[in-house]
Amino acid sequence: MENGVLGELQFLSGTNRGQMPGGWFVDSNASGGGAVMDHSVHIIDIVRWITGENVQEIYAEIDTRFHDISVEDVNLLSMKLTDGTEFVLDGSWSKPDEWDFWGDATLRFVGTEGIVSIDCFDQKIKQTRDTGDPGIQSVYWGSNPDEGLIVDFVTAVAENRPPLKTGADAVNDVAVVEAAYQSAEQTKSVAIETEETTSLTN
């Protein structure tokens, strides 16, 4: 993006499809919602960090299809960024309990000069067992993004600087999620008012 290798950004598509976590995640009084609340913000954060753009408009389709729970486990978000780029995201709890890995987190950037596809958790190997608890599982060996966020926050406090994920970013995330639920209820696109952000961009 910085070097212009992709040319002009035309379209983004992402996924964050995982297993239904259960517990307080499916209690709307505790969590505020289901898969939209849980899975949208991570990919939206990546898009904001790389492009420097916020979500400006959203149309959401949500439903409960896979589990007997009171919150949504399926969602498809069609968004427009502040520079006009279209962005589609599937953040559903659609992976079965028996799946070999908890889920995925992917992102595809389509530009006028090329395409870049990202798989955030591709650093894993498959393990097959025929004894004990037989089956196939994926063993992740890559870096820990949660640890990276915590280290950055602690370092930011020590150095008296904003963290890579700022409070303004979090406010914008909440605005997108709230607009998604509003859109699903009203079955129409919803505009989003965003706060100015100081996040670093790539």
mmCIF file of N, CA and C in Angstrom, residues 1 8 10 22 29 33 35 46 54 58 68 76 97 103 108 114 117 121 138 142 149 161-162 193:
data_model
loop_
_atom_site.group_PDB
_atom_site.id
_atom_site.type_symbol
_atom_site.label_atom_id
_atom_site.label_comp_id
_atom_site.label_asym_id
_atom_site.label_seq_id
_atom_site.Cartn_x
_atom_site.Cartn_y
_atom_site.Cartn_z
ATOM 1 N N MET A 1 0.830 -1.206 0.000
ATOM 2 C CA MET A 1 0.000 0.000 0.000
ATOM 3 C C MET A 1 0.863 1.254 0.000
ATOM 4 N N GLU A 8 -4.418 1.711 -7.398
ATOM 5 C CA GLU A 8 -5.538 2.298 -6.661
ATOM 6 C C GLU A 8 -6.406 1.186 -6.092
ATOM 7 N N GLN A 10 -9.414 -0.900 -5.060
ATOM 8 C CA GLN A 10 -10.750 -0.979 -5.631
ATOM 9 C C GLN A 10 -11.763 -1.694 -4.742
ATOM 10 N N GLY A 22 -19.877 -19.677 22.969
ATOM 11 C CA GLY A 22 -20.717 -20.009 24.119
ATOM 12 C C GLY A 22 -20.496 -19.063 25.289
ATOM 13 N N ASN A 29 -27.209 -9.625 27.154
ATOM 14 C CA ASN A 29 -27.095 -8.672 28.259
ATOM 15 C C ASN A 29 -25.645 -8.481 28.689
ATOM 16 N N GLY A 33 -24.353 -8.469 21.995
ATOM 17 C CA GLY A 33 -24.718 -9.010 20.687
ATOM 18 C C GLY A 33 -23.989 -10.314 20.439
ATOM 19 N N ALA A 35 -22.278 -12.636 16.851
ATOM 20 C CA ALA A 35 -21.104 -12.715 15.987
ATOM 21 C C ALA A 35 -20.675 -11.357 15.448
ATOM 22 N N ILE A 46 -7.797 -4.036 11.132
ATOM 23 C CA ILE A 46 -6.714 -4.269 10.172
ATOM 24 C C ILE A 46 -6.871 -3.364 8.958
ATOM 25 N N ASN A 54 -11.754 4.846 7.599
ATOM 26 C CA ASN A 54 -12.788 4.304 8.469
ATOM 27 C C ASN A 54 -13.975 3.822 7.642
ATOM 28 N N ILE A 58 -22.725 1.232 6.049
ATOM 29 C CA ILE A 58 -22.805 -0.223 6.209
ATOM 30 C C ILE A 58 -24.214 -0.723 5.927
ATOM 31 N N ASP A 68 -28.661 -23.002 18.606
ATOM 32 C CA ASP A 68 -29.864 -22.632 19.341
ATOM 33 C C ASP A 68 -29.481 -21.612 20.418
ATOM 34 N N LEU A 76 -23.263 -10.927 7.329
ATOM 35 C CA LEU A 76 -22.515 -10.468 6.168
ATOM 36 C C LEU A 76 -22.655 -8.957 6.126
ATOM 37 N N ASP A 97 -18.115 -27.402 15.910
ATOM 38 C CA ASP A 97 -17.299 -27.707 17.089
ATOM 39 C C ASP A 97 -16.173 -28.675 16.759
ATOM 40 N N GLY A 103 -11.053 -21.107 13.743
ATOM 41 C CA GLY A 103 -11.665 -20.253 12.731
ATOM 42 C C GLY A 103 -10.639 -19.724 11.757
ATOM 43 N N ARG A 108 -8.498 -9.703 1.697
ATOM 44 C CA ARG A 108 -8.012 -9.597 0.317
ATOM 45 C C ARG A 108 -8.143 -8.152 -0.155
ATOM 46 N N GLY A 114 -2.860 -5.085 -8.899
ATOM 47 C CA GLY A 114 -2.586 -6.379 -8.298
ATOM 48 C C GLY A 114 -3.522 -6.704 -7.150
ATOM 49 N N SER A 117 -3.571 -11.250 -0.842
ATOM 50 C CA SER A 117 -4.428 -12.031 0.042
ATOM 51 C C SER A 117 -3.668 -12.329 1.332
ATOM 52 N N PHE A 121 -3.844 -16.482 10.237
ATOM 53 C CA PHE A 121 -3.524 -17.650 11.054
ATOM 54 C C PHE A 121 -3.113 -18.843 10.194
ATOM 55 N N SER A 138 -5.470 -28.636 13.834
ATOM 56 C CA SER A 138 -4.422 -27.745 13.352
ATOM 57 C C SER A 138 -3.704 -27.146 14.552
ATOM 58 N N GLY A 142 2.408 -19.735 14.934
ATOM 59 C CA GLY A 142 2.781 -18.369 14.574
ATOM 60 C C GLY A 142 2.820 -17.428 15.763
ATOM 61 N N LEU A 149 -0.624 -6.889 21.079
ATOM 62 C CA LEU A 149 -1.452 -5.749 21.489
ATOM 63 C C LEU A 149 -1.154 -5.333 22.919
ATOM 64 N N ARG A 161 2.982 7.565 24.913
ATOM 65 C CA ARG A 161 2.560 7.769 23.526
ATOM 66 C C ARG A 161 1.250 7.031 23.293
ATOM 67 N N PRO A 162 0.508 7.380 22.235
ATOM 68 C CA PRO A 162 -0.723 6.632 21.936
ATOM 69 C C PRO A 162 -0.392 5.199 21.527
ATOM 70 N N GLU A 193 -21.018 8.004 11.697
ATOM 71 C CA GLU A 193 -20.223 9.159 12.082
ATOM 72 C C GLU A 193 -18.961 8.652 12.772
#
